[in-house]
Tab-separated table of N, CA and C in Angstrom:
chain	number	residue	atom	x	y	z
A	100	MET	N	125.667	102.245	81.516
A	100	MET	CA	124.531	103.098	80.991
A	100	MET	C	124.338	102.856	79.577
A	101	GLU	N	122.963	103.010	79.198
A	101	GLU	CA	122.524	102.696	77.880
A	101	GLU	C	123.371	103.636	76.880
A	102	ASN	N	123.548	103.140	75.589
A	102	ASN	CA	124.113	103.980	74.607
A	102	ASN	C	123.097	104.605	73.647
A	103	LYS	N	121.774	104.199	73.880
A	103	LYS	CA	120.807	104.887	73.061
A	103	LYS	C	119.437	104.790	73.920
A	104	ILE	N	118.519	105.549	73.491
A	104	ILE	CA	117.240	105.581	74.194
A	104	ILE	C	116.453	104.355	73.695
A	105	LYS	N	115.952	103.595	74.616
A	105	LYS	CA	115.150	102.392	74.301
A	105	LYS	C	113.660	102.848	74.289
A	106	TRP	N	113.128	103.275	73.089
A	106	TRP	CA	111.802	103.769	72.992
A	106	TRP	C	110.775	102.633	73.057
A	107	GLU	N	109.727	102.773	73.852
A	107	GLU	CA	108.584	102.004	73.734
A	107	GLU	C	107.794	102.461	72.438
A	108	THR	N	106.993	101.587	71.839
A	108	THR	CA	106.324	101.969	70.618
A	108	THR	C	104.766	101.776	70.760
A	109	GLU	N	104.303	101.308	72.010
A	109	GLU	CA	102.848	101.261	72.176
A	109	GLU	C	102.571	101.855	73.530
A	110	MET	N	101.446	102.629	73.479
A	110	MET	CA	101.026	103.313	74.684
A	110	MET	C	100.707	102.301	75.931
A	111	LYS	N	100.132	101.217	75.582
A	111	LYS	CA	99.668	100.297	76.610
A	111	LYS	C	100.943	99.830	77.360
A	112	ALA	N	101.980	99.437	76.562
A	112	ALA	CA	103.258	99.006	77.154
A	112	ALA	C	103.975	100.088	77.954
A	113	ALA	N	103.914	101.321	77.421
A	113	ALA	CA	104.501	102.393	78.046
A	113	ALA	C	103.856	102.697	79.426
A	114	LYS	N	102.624	102.711	79.490
A	114	LYS	CA	101.827	102.955	80.705
A	114	LYS	C	102.074	101.912	81.728
A	115	LYS	N	102.157	100.640	81.288
A	115	LYS	CA	102.350	99.524	82.172
A	115	LYS	C	103.740	99.645	82.839
A	116	GLN	N	104.769	100.035	81.987
A	116	GLN	CA	106.147	100.276	82.379
A	116	GLN	C	106.138	101.437	83.376
A	117	ALA	N	105.456	102.470	83.028
A	117	ALA	CA	105.347	103.715	83.855
A	117	ALA	C	104.828	103.416	85.350
A	118	ARG	N	103.772	102.588	85.383
A	118	ARG	CA	103.173	102.203	86.659
A	118	ARG	C	104.175	101.314	87.378
A	119	PHE	N	104.846	100.409	86.722
A	119	PHE	CA	105.828	99.466	87.396
A	119	PHE	C	106.937	100.288	87.930
A	120	GLU	N	107.515	101.240	87.262
A	120	GLU	CA	108.652	102.015	87.651
A	120	GLU	C	108.244	103.351	88.389
A	121	ASN	N	106.991	103.566	88.464
A	121	ASN	CA	106.466	104.848	89.070
A	121	ASN	C	107.140	106.097	88.490
A	122	LYS	N	107.069	106.129	87.160
A	122	LYS	CA	107.580	107.279	86.424
A	122	LYS	C	106.635	107.785	85.401
A	123	PRO	N	106.799	109.127	85.044
A	123	PRO	CA	105.953	109.611	84.036
A	123	PRO	C	106.354	109.035	82.600
A	124	VAL	N	105.578	109.438	81.623
A	124	VAL	CA	105.892	109.002	80.188
A	124	VAL	C	106.228	110.171	79.406
A	125	LEU	N	107.265	110.105	78.555
A	125	LEU	CA	107.581	111.010	77.471
A	125	LEU	C	106.981	110.473	76.189
A	126	LEU	N	105.990	111.061	75.645
A	126	LEU	CA	105.380	110.648	74.332
A	126	LEU	C	105.828	111.646	73.348
A	127	ASP	N	106.624	111.108	72.329
A	127	ASP	CA	107.310	111.843	71.248
A	127	ASP	C	106.582	111.555	69.950
A	128	PHE	N	105.820	112.496	69.393
A	128	PHE	CA	105.234	112.309	68.101
A	128	PHE	C	106.319	112.786	67.038
A	129	PHE	N	106.755	111.879	66.147
A	129	PHE	CA	107.795	112.300	65.270
A	129	PHE	C	107.379	111.963	63.838
A	130	ASN	N	108.149	112.627	62.956
A	130	ASN	CA	107.891	112.434	61.422
A	130	ASN	C	108.935	111.423	60.972
A	131	PRO	N	108.512	110.180	60.691
A	131	PRO	CA	109.483	109.257	60.241
A	131	PRO	C	110.070	109.493	58.781
A	132	GLY	N	109.477	110.501	58.079
A	132	GLY	CA	110.059	110.968	56.836
A	132	GLY	C	109.571	110.069	55.708
B	62	MET	N	116.119	116.177	66.126
B	62	MET	CA	116.199	115.548	67.419
B	62	MET	C	116.958	114.206	67.366
B	63	ASP	N	116.856	113.539	66.224
B	63	ASP	CA	117.563	112.252	66.003
B	63	ASP	C	119.046	112.507	65.754
B	64	ALA	N	119.353	113.683	65.060
B	64	ALA	CA	120.711	113.951	64.734
B	64	ALA	C	121.543	114.422	65.902
B	65	VAL	N	120.946	115.252	66.756
B	65	VAL	CA	121.694	116.009	67.710
B	65	VAL	C	121.353	115.606	69.206
B	66	THR	N	120.016	115.622	69.507
B	66	THR	CA	119.630	115.630	70.903
B	66	THR	C	119.502	114.225	71.445
B	67	TYR	N	118.789	113.331	70.733
B	67	TYR	CA	118.591	112.085	71.287
B	67	TYR	C	119.855	111.258	71.419
B	68	PRO	N	120.930	111.373	70.552
B	68	PRO	CA	122.157	110.607	70.731
B	68	PRO	C	123.082	111.241	71.843
B	69	ASP	N	122.679	112.322	72.404
B	69	ASP	CA	123.573	113.034	73.388
B	69	ASP	C	123.619	112.079	74.679
B	70	LYS	N	124.752	111.952	75.194
B	70	LYS	CA	124.959	111.078	76.299
B	70	LYS	C	124.192	111.502	77.573
B	71	ASN	N	124.198	112.813	77.836
B	71	ASN	CA	123.405	113.278	78.975
B	71	ASN	C	121.870	113.111	78.889
B	72	VAL	N	121.444	113.274	77.510
B	72	VAL	CA	119.993	113.055	77.306
B	72	VAL	C	119.574	111.564	77.508
B	73	ILE	N	120.482	110.695	76.915
B	73	ILE	CA	120.122	109.225	77.073
B	73	ILE	C	120.154	108.937	78.542
B	74	GLU	N	121.093	109.400	79.335
B	74	GLU	CA	121.187	109.085	80.698
B	74	GLU	C	119.975	109.636	81.460
B	75	PHE	N	119.608	110.889	81.222
B	75	PHE	CA	118.426	111.503	81.878
B	75	PHE	C	117.157	110.712	81.574
B	76	ILE	N	116.882	110.452	80.332
B	76	ILE	CA	115.611	109.825	79.970
B	76	ILE	C	115.568	108.436	80.524
B	77	THR	N	116.659	107.659	80.448
B	77	THR	CA	116.711	106.335	80.952
B	77	THR	C	116.442	106.288	82.439
B	78	LYS	N	116.856	107.307	83.217
B	78	LYS	CA	116.746	107.244	84.617
B	78	LYS	C	115.408	107.882	85.126
B	79	ASN	N	114.809	108.744	84.306
B	79	ASN	CA	113.662	109.538	84.883
B	79	ASN	C	112.316	109.424	84.312
B	80	ILE	N	112.245	108.811	83.087
B	80	ILE	CA	110.986	108.873	82.325
B	80	ILE	C	110.817	107.639	81.307
B	81	ILE	N	109.652	107.187	81.119
B	81	ILE	CA	109.440	106.086	80.221
B	81	ILE	C	109.341	106.692	78.795
B	82	PRO	N	110.253	106.407	77.876
B	82	PRO	CA	110.154	107.046	76.527
B	82	PRO	C	109.223	106.166	75.560
B	83	LEU	N	108.277	106.894	74.972
B	83	LEU	CA	107.380	106.204	74.001
B	83	LEU	C	107.360	107.147	72.726
B	84	ARG	N	107.576	106.452	71.593
B	84	ARG	CA	107.751	107.262	70.308
B	84	ARG	C	106.741	106.671	69.351
B	85	VAL	N	106.041	107.492	68.718
B	85	VAL	CA	104.996	107.097	67.737
B	85	VAL	C	105.063	108.086	66.530
B	86	PRO	N	104.762	107.553	65.298
B	86	PRO	CA	104.560	108.534	64.173
B	86	PRO	C	103.475	109.561	64.483
B	87	TYR	N	103.698	110.763	63.915
B	87	TYR	CA	102.826	111.859	64.106
B	87	TYR	C	101.364	111.578	63.702
B	88	ASN	N	101.191	110.652	62.777
B	88	ASN	CA	99.786	110.374	62.292
B	88	ASN	C	99.257	109.049	62.752
B	89	LEU	N	99.840	108.541	63.870
B	89	LEU	CA	99.281	107.211	64.352
B	89	LEU	C	98.024	107.552	65.060
B	90	GLU	N	96.953	106.908	64.609
B	90	GLU	CA	95.625	107.006	65.296
B	90	GLU	C	95.378	105.929	66.298
B	91	PRO	N	94.713	106.091	67.337
B	91	PRO	CA	93.970	107.312	67.709
B	91	PRO	C	94.751	108.389	68.427
B	92	LEU	N	96.081	108.098	68.614
B	92	LEU	CA	96.854	109.024	69.484
B	92	LEU	C	96.929	110.438	68.789
B	93	ALA	N	97.100	110.476	67.534
B	93	ALA	CA	97.269	111.758	66.768
B	93	ALA	C	96.027	112.624	67.030
B	94	THR	N	94.907	112.062	67.000
B	94	THR	CA	93.611	112.793	67.178
B	94	THR	C	93.435	113.122	68.757
B	95	ASP	N	93.682	112.080	69.501
B	95	ASP	CA	93.595	112.263	70.951
B	95	ASP	C	94.368	113.447	71.489
B	96	PHE	N	95.619	113.634	70.893
B	96	PHE	CA	96.554	114.621	71.446
B	96	PHE	C	96.563	115.766	70.622
B	97	THR	N	95.707	115.827	69.544
B	97	THR	CA	95.647	117.046	68.610
B	97	THR	C	96.968	117.447	68.065
B	98	ILE	N	97.622	116.484	67.403
B	98	ILE	CA	98.963	116.711	66.896
B	98	ILE	C	98.917	117.378	65.496
B	99	LYS	N	99.635	118.497	65.405
B	99	LYS	CA	99.591	119.274	64.172
B	99	LYS	C	100.956	119.518	63.651
B	100	TRP	N	101.994	119.266	64.399
B	100	TRP	CA	103.405	119.619	64.030
B	100	TRP	C	104.353	118.654	64.695
B	101	THR	N	105.516	118.475	64.082
B	101	THR	CA	106.586	117.618	64.740
B	101	THR	C	107.881	118.464	64.937
B	102	PRO	N	108.668	118.161	65.970
B	102	PRO	CA	108.333	117.206	67.011
B	102	PRO	C	107.422	117.769	67.979
B	103	THR	N	106.492	116.983	68.441
B	103	THR	CA	105.647	117.404	69.608
B	103	THR	C	105.954	116.341	70.752
B	104	LEU	N	106.455	116.874	71.810
B	104	LEU	CA	106.782	116.040	73.029
B	104	LEU	C	105.746	116.334	74.143
B	105	VAL	N	105.108	115.268	74.707
B	105	VAL	CA	104.110	115.340	75.732
B	105	VAL	C	104.573	114.537	76.881
B	106	VAL	N	104.455	115.203	78.025
B	106	VAL	CA	104.686	114.414	79.295
B	106	VAL	C	103.396	114.018	79.892
B	107	LEU	N	103.336	112.721	80.176
B	107	LEU	CA	102.131	112.082	80.723
B	107	LEU	C	102.254	111.556	82.077
B	108	ASP	N	101.300	111.575	82.925
B	108	ASP	CA	101.418	110.767	84.184
B	108	ASP	C	101.336	109.201	83.798
B	109	LYS	N	101.513	108.387	84.811
B	109	LYS	CA	101.548	106.948	84.626
B	109	LYS	C	100.150	106.362	84.087
B	110	ASN	N	99.150	107.159	84.293
B	110	ASN	CA	97.803	106.757	83.696
B	110	ASN	C	97.505	107.319	82.273
B	111	GLY	N	98.503	108.076	81.801
B	111	GLY	CA	98.355	108.520	80.428
B	111	GLY	C	97.748	109.932	80.203
B	112	LYS	N	97.579	110.673	81.299
B	112	LYS	CA	97.031	111.990	81.253
B	112	LYS	C	98.092	113.026	80.996
B	113	GLU	N	97.847	113.909	80.055
B	113	GLU	CA	98.821	114.891	79.756
B	113	GLU	C	98.909	115.976	80.763
B	114	HIS	N	100.155	116.380	81.050
B	114	HIS	CA	100.491	117.466	82.049
B	114	HIS	C	101.336	118.563	81.399
B	115	TYR	N	102.002	118.277	80.270
B	115	TYR	CA	102.873	119.261	79.658
B	115	TYR	C	103.299	118.880	78.197
B	116	ARG	N	103.473	119.890	77.362
B	116	ARG	CA	103.931	119.602	76.049
B	116	ARG	C	104.773	120.703	75.523
B	117	THR	N	105.675	120.311	74.540
B	117	THR	CA	106.507	121.305	73.928
B	117	THR	C	106.580	120.909	72.366
B	118	VAL	N	106.572	121.931	71.569
B	118	VAL	CA	106.602	121.695	70.142
B	118	VAL	C	107.844	122.307	69.604
B	119	GLY	N	108.579	121.622	68.646
B	119	GLY	CA	109.762	122.148	68.009
B	119	GLY	C	111.160	121.530	68.562
B	120	PHE	N	112.126	121.721	67.778
B	120	PHE	CA	113.415	121.161	68.195
B	120	PHE	C	113.907	121.830	69.486
B	121	LEU	N	114.564	120.870	70.296
B	121	LEU	CA	115.293	121.352	71.483
B	121	LEU	C	116.606	120.831	71.566
B	122	PRO	N	117.701	121.617	71.730
B	122	PRO	CA	119.006	120.919	71.897
B	122	PRO	C	119.159	120.249	73.309
B	123	PRO	N	120.166	119.467	73.388
B	123	PRO	CA	120.253	118.694	74.752
B	123	PRO	C	120.129	119.555	75.985
B	124	GLU	N	120.837	120.756	75.944
B	124	GLU	CA	120.781	121.602	77.170
B	124	GLU	C	119.536	122.239	77.364
B	125	GLU	N	118.579	122.167	76.432
B	125	GLU	CA	117.191	122.619	76.676
B	125	GLU	C	116.245	121.510	76.913
B	126	LEU	N	116.436	120.436	76.295
B	126	LEU	CA	115.490	119.261	76.411
B	126	LEU	C	115.510	118.751	77.782
B	127	ILE	N	116.647	118.649	78.473
B	127	ILE	CA	116.576	118.128	79.838
B	127	ILE	C	115.812	119.002	80.814
B	128	PRO	N	116.106	120.295	80.883
B	128	PRO	CA	115.312	121.171	81.730
B	128	PRO	C	113.861	121.196	81.348
B	129	SER	N	113.573	121.160	80.011
B	129	SER	CA	112.198	121.113	79.595
B	129	SER	C	111.480	119.880	80.174
B	130	LEU	N	112.106	118.712	80.137
B	130	LEU	CA	111.606	117.467	80.657
B	130	LEU	C	111.445	117.506	82.147
B	131	LEU	N	112.469	118.144	82.833
B	131	LEU	CA	112.324	118.296	84.289
B	131	LEU	C	111.128	119.162	84.653
B	132	LEU	N	110.802	120.226	83.765
B	132	LEU	CA	109.628	121.003	84.056
B	132	LEU	C	108.450	120.157	83.806
B	133	GLY	N	108.393	119.344	82.861
B	133	GLY	CA	107.269	118.467	82.555
B	133	GLY	C	107.000	117.531	83.705
B	134	ILE	N	108.086	116.900	84.167
B	134	ILE	CA	107.874	115.986	85.345
B	134	ILE	C	107.417	116.803	86.543
B	135	ALA	N	107.984	117.980	86.732
B	135	ALA	CA	107.532	118.703	87.928
B	135	ALA	C	106.066	119.105	87.811
B	136	LYS	N	105.516	119.251	86.518
B	136	LYS	CA	104.123	119.680	86.334
B	136	LYS	C	103.241	118.440	86.670
B	137	VAL	N	103.810	117.279	86.306
B	137	VAL	CA	103.046	116.072	86.590
B	137	VAL	C	102.804	115.924	88.171
B	138	HIS	N	103.901	116.192	88.883
B	138	HIS	CA	103.764	116.116	90.358
B	138	HIS	C	102.842	117.337	91.012
B	139	PHE	N	103.109	118.513	90.309
B	139	PHE	CA	102.323	119.635	90.861
B	139	PHE	C	100.820	119.375	90.629
B	140	GLU	N	100.428	118.932	89.485
B	140	GLU	CA	98.951	118.787	89.213
B	140	GLU	C	98.438	117.574	89.808
B	141	LEU	N	99.378	116.707	90.436
B	141	LEU	CA	98.802	115.664	91.215
B	141	LEU	C	98.914	115.926	92.761
B	142	ASP	N	99.180	117.169	92.995
B	142	ASP	CA	99.272	117.688	94.498
B	142	ASP	C	100.532	117.095	95.113
B	143	GLN	N	101.497	116.600	94.399
B	143	GLN	CA	102.705	116.057	94.951
B	143	GLN	C	103.874	117.179	94.944
B	144	PHE	N	103.625	118.163	95.873
B	144	PHE	CA	104.346	119.442	95.686
B	144	PHE	C	105.835	119.230	96.175
B	145	LYS	N	106.161	118.343	97.012
B	145	LYS	CA	107.598	118.186	97.441
B	145	LYS	C	108.405	117.586	96.168
B	146	ASP	N	107.740	116.698	95.403
B	146	ASP	CA	108.364	116.128	94.307
B	146	ASP	C	108.567	117.133	93.196
B	147	ALA	N	107.480	117.986	93.047
B	147	ALA	CA	107.518	119.080	92.105
B	147	ALA	C	108.736	120.026	92.424
B	148	ILE	N	108.831	120.394	93.671
B	148	ILE	CA	109.858	121.267	94.172
B	148	ILE	C	111.254	120.734	93.804
B	149	SER	N	111.426	119.464	94.148
B	149	SER	CA	112.694	118.740	93.883
B	149	SER	C	113.127	118.862	92.412
B	150	ASN	N	112.286	118.648	91.500
B	150	ASN	CA	112.554	118.696	90.135
B	150	ASN	C	112.708	120.155	89.631
B	151	LEU	N	112.036	121.124	90.164
B	151	LEU	CA	112.185	122.511	89.810
B	151	LEU	C	113.579	123.034	90.328
B	152	GLU	N	113.895	122.600	91.478
B	152	GLU	CA	115.265	122.904	92.024
B	152	GLU	C	116.381	122.455	91.144
B	153	LYS	N	116.230	121.307	90.509
B	153	LYS	CA	117.288	120.759	89.634
B	153	LYS	C	117.378	121.756	88.421
B	154	ILE	N	116.253	122.180	87.903
B	154	ILE	CA	116.283	123.131	86.810
B	154	ILE	C	117.142	124.363	87.215
B	155	LEU	N	116.730	124.871	88.431
B	155	LEU	CA	117.367	126.192	88.823
B	155	LEU	C	118.777	126.017	89.260
B	156	LYS	N	119.204	124.872	89.661
B	156	LYS	CA	120.571	124.594	90.038
B	156	LYS	C	121.508	124.253	88.777
B	157	ASP	N	120.913	123.376	87.888
B	157	ASP	CA	121.791	122.823	86.844
B	157	ASP	C	121.519	123.510	85.491
B	158	TYR	N	120.427	124.208	85.299
B	158	TYR	CA	120.056	124.749	83.999
B	158	TYR	C	119.552	126.227	84.229
B	159	PRO	N	120.190	127.029	84.965
B	159	PRO	CA	119.584	128.441	85.224
B	159	PRO	C	119.377	129.268	83.991
B	160	LYS	N	120.192	128.968	82.955
B	160	LYS	CA	120.082	129.736	81.747
B	160	LYS	C	119.072	129.151	80.771
B	161	SER	N	118.425	128.119	81.027
B	161	SER	CA	117.541	127.444	80.088
B	161	SER	C	116.201	128.227	79.937
B	162	GLY	N	115.555	127.887	78.881
B	162	GLY	CA	114.240	128.458	78.612
B	162	GLY	C	113.182	128.104	79.614
B	163	ALA	N	113.389	126.904	80.316
B	163	ALA	CA	112.466	126.468	81.335
B	163	ALA	C	112.640	127.164	82.750
B	164	ALA	N	113.721	127.816	82.920
B	164	ALA	CA	114.083	128.320	84.166
B	164	ALA	C	113.130	129.336	84.787
B	165	PRO	N	112.678	130.371	83.983
B	165	PRO	CA	111.778	131.354	84.566
B	165	PRO	C	110.461	130.755	85.007
B	166	GLU	N	109.893	129.768	84.234
B	166	GLU	CA	108.624	129.161	84.692
B	166	GLU	C	108.948	128.395	85.926
B	167	ALA	N	110.150	127.712	86.036
B	167	ALA	CA	110.490	126.870	87.181
B	167	ALA	C	110.468	127.770	88.435
B	168	VAL	N	110.996	128.999	88.300
B	168	VAL	CA	111.033	129.975	89.437
B	168	VAL	C	109.624	130.183	89.899
B	169	TYR	N	108.769	130.422	88.897
B	169	TYR	CA	107.326	130.750	89.216
B	169	TYR	C	106.609	129.638	89.974
B	170	LEU	N	106.736	128.456	89.333
B	170	LEU	CA	106.150	127.200	89.817
B	170	LEU	C	106.730	126.761	91.165
B	171	HIS	N	108.020	126.984	91.337
B	171	HIS	CA	108.625	126.782	92.604
B	171	HIS	C	107.988	127.569	93.783
B	172	GLY	N	107.736	128.873	93.515
B	172	GLY	CA	107.041	129.733	94.447
B	172	GLY	C	105.673	129.228	94.788
B	173	VAL	N	104.977	128.888	93.744
B	173	VAL	CA	103.594	128.378	93.916
B	173	VAL	C	103.557	127.098	94.664
B	174	SER	N	104.519	126.238	94.369
B	174	SER	CA	104.574	124.821	94.987
B	174	SER	C	104.832	125.027	96.524
B	175	ASN	N	105.775	126.017	96.801
B	175	ASN	CA	106.089	126.267	98.226
B	175	ASN	C	104.922	126.866	98.917
B	176	PHE	N	104.173	127.730	98.223
B	176	PHE	CA	103.014	128.329	98.807
B	176	PHE	C	101.998	127.242	99.122
B	177	LYS	N	101.824	126.299	98.217
B	177	LYS	CA	100.793	125.195	98.363
B	177	LYS	C	101.264	124.322	99.472
B	178	THR	N	102.458	124.225	99.831
B	178	THR	CA	103.061	123.371	100.888
B	178	THR	C	102.973	124.121	102.204
B	179	THR	N	103.370	125.333	102.282
B	179	THR	CA	103.389	126.043	103.590
B	179	THR	C	102.205	126.971	103.893
B	180	HIS	N	101.449	127.310	102.802
B	180	HIS	CA	100.298	128.185	102.921
B	180	HIS	C	100.848	129.614	103.434
B	181	GLU	N	102.119	129.897	103.156
B	181	GLU	CA	102.586	131.259	103.480
B	181	GLU	C	102.895	131.961	102.129
B	182	ARG	N	102.704	133.235	102.228
B	182	ARG	CA	102.742	134.089	100.942
B	182	ARG	C	104.309	134.413	100.532
B	183	LYS	N	105.132	134.184	101.502
B	183	LYS	CA	106.561	134.615	101.317
B	183	LYS	C	107.131	134.014	100.082
B	184	PRO	N	106.963	132.694	99.793
B	184	PRO	CA	107.516	132.128	98.561
B	184	PRO	C	107.036	132.722	97.245
B	185	LEU	N	105.788	133.266	97.238
B	185	LEU	CA	105.350	133.916	96.042
B	185	LEU	C	106.065	135.214	95.840
B	186	LYS	N	106.279	135.980	96.927
B	186	LYS	CA	106.998	137.235	96.782
B	186	LYS	C	108.439	136.940	96.490
B	187	GLN	N	109.046	135.898	96.977
B	187	GLN	CA	110.420	135.530	96.630
B	187	GLN	C	110.540	135.194	95.130
B	188	ALA	N	109.477	134.552	94.621
B	188	ALA	CA	109.455	134.158	93.267
B	188	ALA	C	109.422	135.439	92.372
B	189	TYR	N	108.576	136.357	92.741
B	189	TYR	CA	108.491	137.631	92.037
B	189	TYR	C	109.859	138.380	92.055
B	190	GLU	N	110.506	138.378	93.204
B	190	GLU	CA	111.765	139.102	93.321
B	190	GLU	C	112.849	138.431	92.540
B	191	ARG	N	112.860	137.158	92.542
B	191	ARG	CA	113.912	136.490	91.716
B	191	ARG	C	113.682	136.648	90.210
B	192	LEU	N	112.362	136.540	89.836
B	192	LEU	CA	112.067	136.708	88.439
B	192	LEU	C	112.447	138.112	87.910
B	193	THR	N	112.143	139.116	88.725
B	193	THR	CA	112.424	140.503	88.286
B	193	THR	C	113.973	140.739	88.283
B	194	LYS	N	114.733	140.095	89.196
B	194	LYS	CA	116.142	140.219	89.212
B	194	LYS	C	116.921	139.423	88.081
B	195	GLU	N	116.493	138.184	87.973
B	195	GLU	CA	117.302	137.278	87.120
B	195	GLU	C	116.649	136.999	85.711
B	196	TYR	N	115.277	137.174	85.681
B	196	TYR	CA	114.641	136.982	84.301
B	196	TYR	C	113.676	138.082	84.025
B	197	PRO	N	114.074	139.386	84.025
B	197	PRO	CA	113.150	140.415	84.001
B	197	PRO	C	112.408	140.553	82.684
B	198	GLN	N	112.899	139.989	81.639
B	198	GLN	CA	112.232	139.987	80.342
B	198	GLN	C	111.297	138.851	80.072
B	199	SER	N	111.209	137.946	80.996
B	199	SER	CA	110.356	136.734	80.824
B	199	SER	C	108.918	137.014	81.077
B	200	GLU	N	108.101	136.191	80.412
B	200	GLU	CA	106.610	136.461	80.658
B	200	GLU	C	106.273	136.067	82.024
B	201	TRP	N	107.127	135.239	82.648
B	201	TRP	CA	106.810	134.850	84.026
B	201	TRP	C	107.031	135.845	85.178
B	202	ALA	N	107.945	136.797	84.831
B	202	ALA	CA	108.149	137.997	85.658
B	202	ALA	C	106.866	138.823	85.553
B	203	LYS	N	106.211	138.908	84.383
B	203	LYS	CA	104.934	139.698	84.304
B	203	LYS	C	103.822	138.935	85.071
B	204	ARG	N	103.778	137.655	84.953
B	204	ARG	CA	102.754	136.842	85.643
B	204	ARG	C	102.895	136.931	87.145
B	205	ALA	N	104.096	137.159	87.652
B	205	ALA	CA	104.253	137.210	89.011
B	205	ALA	C	104.135	138.661	89.656
B	206	LEU	N	103.824	139.537	88.764
B	206	LEU	CA	103.820	140.947	89.196
B	206	LEU	C	102.737	141.121	90.453
B	207	PRO	N	101.657	140.547	90.434
B	207	PRO	CA	100.780	140.769	91.633
B	207	PRO	C	101.380	140.417	92.928
B	208	TYR	N	102.373	139.517	92.938
B	208	TYR	CA	102.931	139.025	94.233
B	208	TYR	C	103.907	140.056	94.829
B	209	ARG	N	104.204	141.175	94.048
B	209	ARG	CA	105.048	142.251	94.649
B	209	ARG	C	104.351	142.870	95.826
B	210	LEU	N	103.052	142.793	95.827
B	210	LEU	CA	102.256	143.450	96.881
B	210	LEU	C	102.113	142.597	98.131
B	211	LEU	N	102.617	141.387	98.065
B	211	LEU	CA	102.396	140.542	99.299
B	211	LEU	C	103.391	140.864	100.409
């Protein structure tokens, strides 16, 4: 199992992966500080 | 989220298995405007075409994030008329996280999803009865009040 979350950083790539894996997307808006 | 929730082993396992994680700064355009982002953290659950179905604002500990995401995934399925998949995710909340903040809404949506599947009123009344018994102070117990008459 992964030891950290592997975040996508671009919507286009995330949607492509979501369609490929047939999963929803978690979009996290964060404050990088 | 970075200090407590995202490093949690169960959270990593859940997200890796169930959802595609996408992270962007709160002011990244056009997403910030498209999703009307005013505070962080804001977590949004989208379907695979990018349409929003659920959001939550503010910190969540691991034992709340997982059921919150299960509810979000269930809402994706529910709003796409995939009621059996919605029910499956809702039942995970009720089985594994019955004390979570997501649980009362899960009971409500479970009843509605079963009604949508069976077209019988009984699941709605069962949802009302469970909410009044197990979550009497929740807003979802109030929302289910009309189902007491079924």
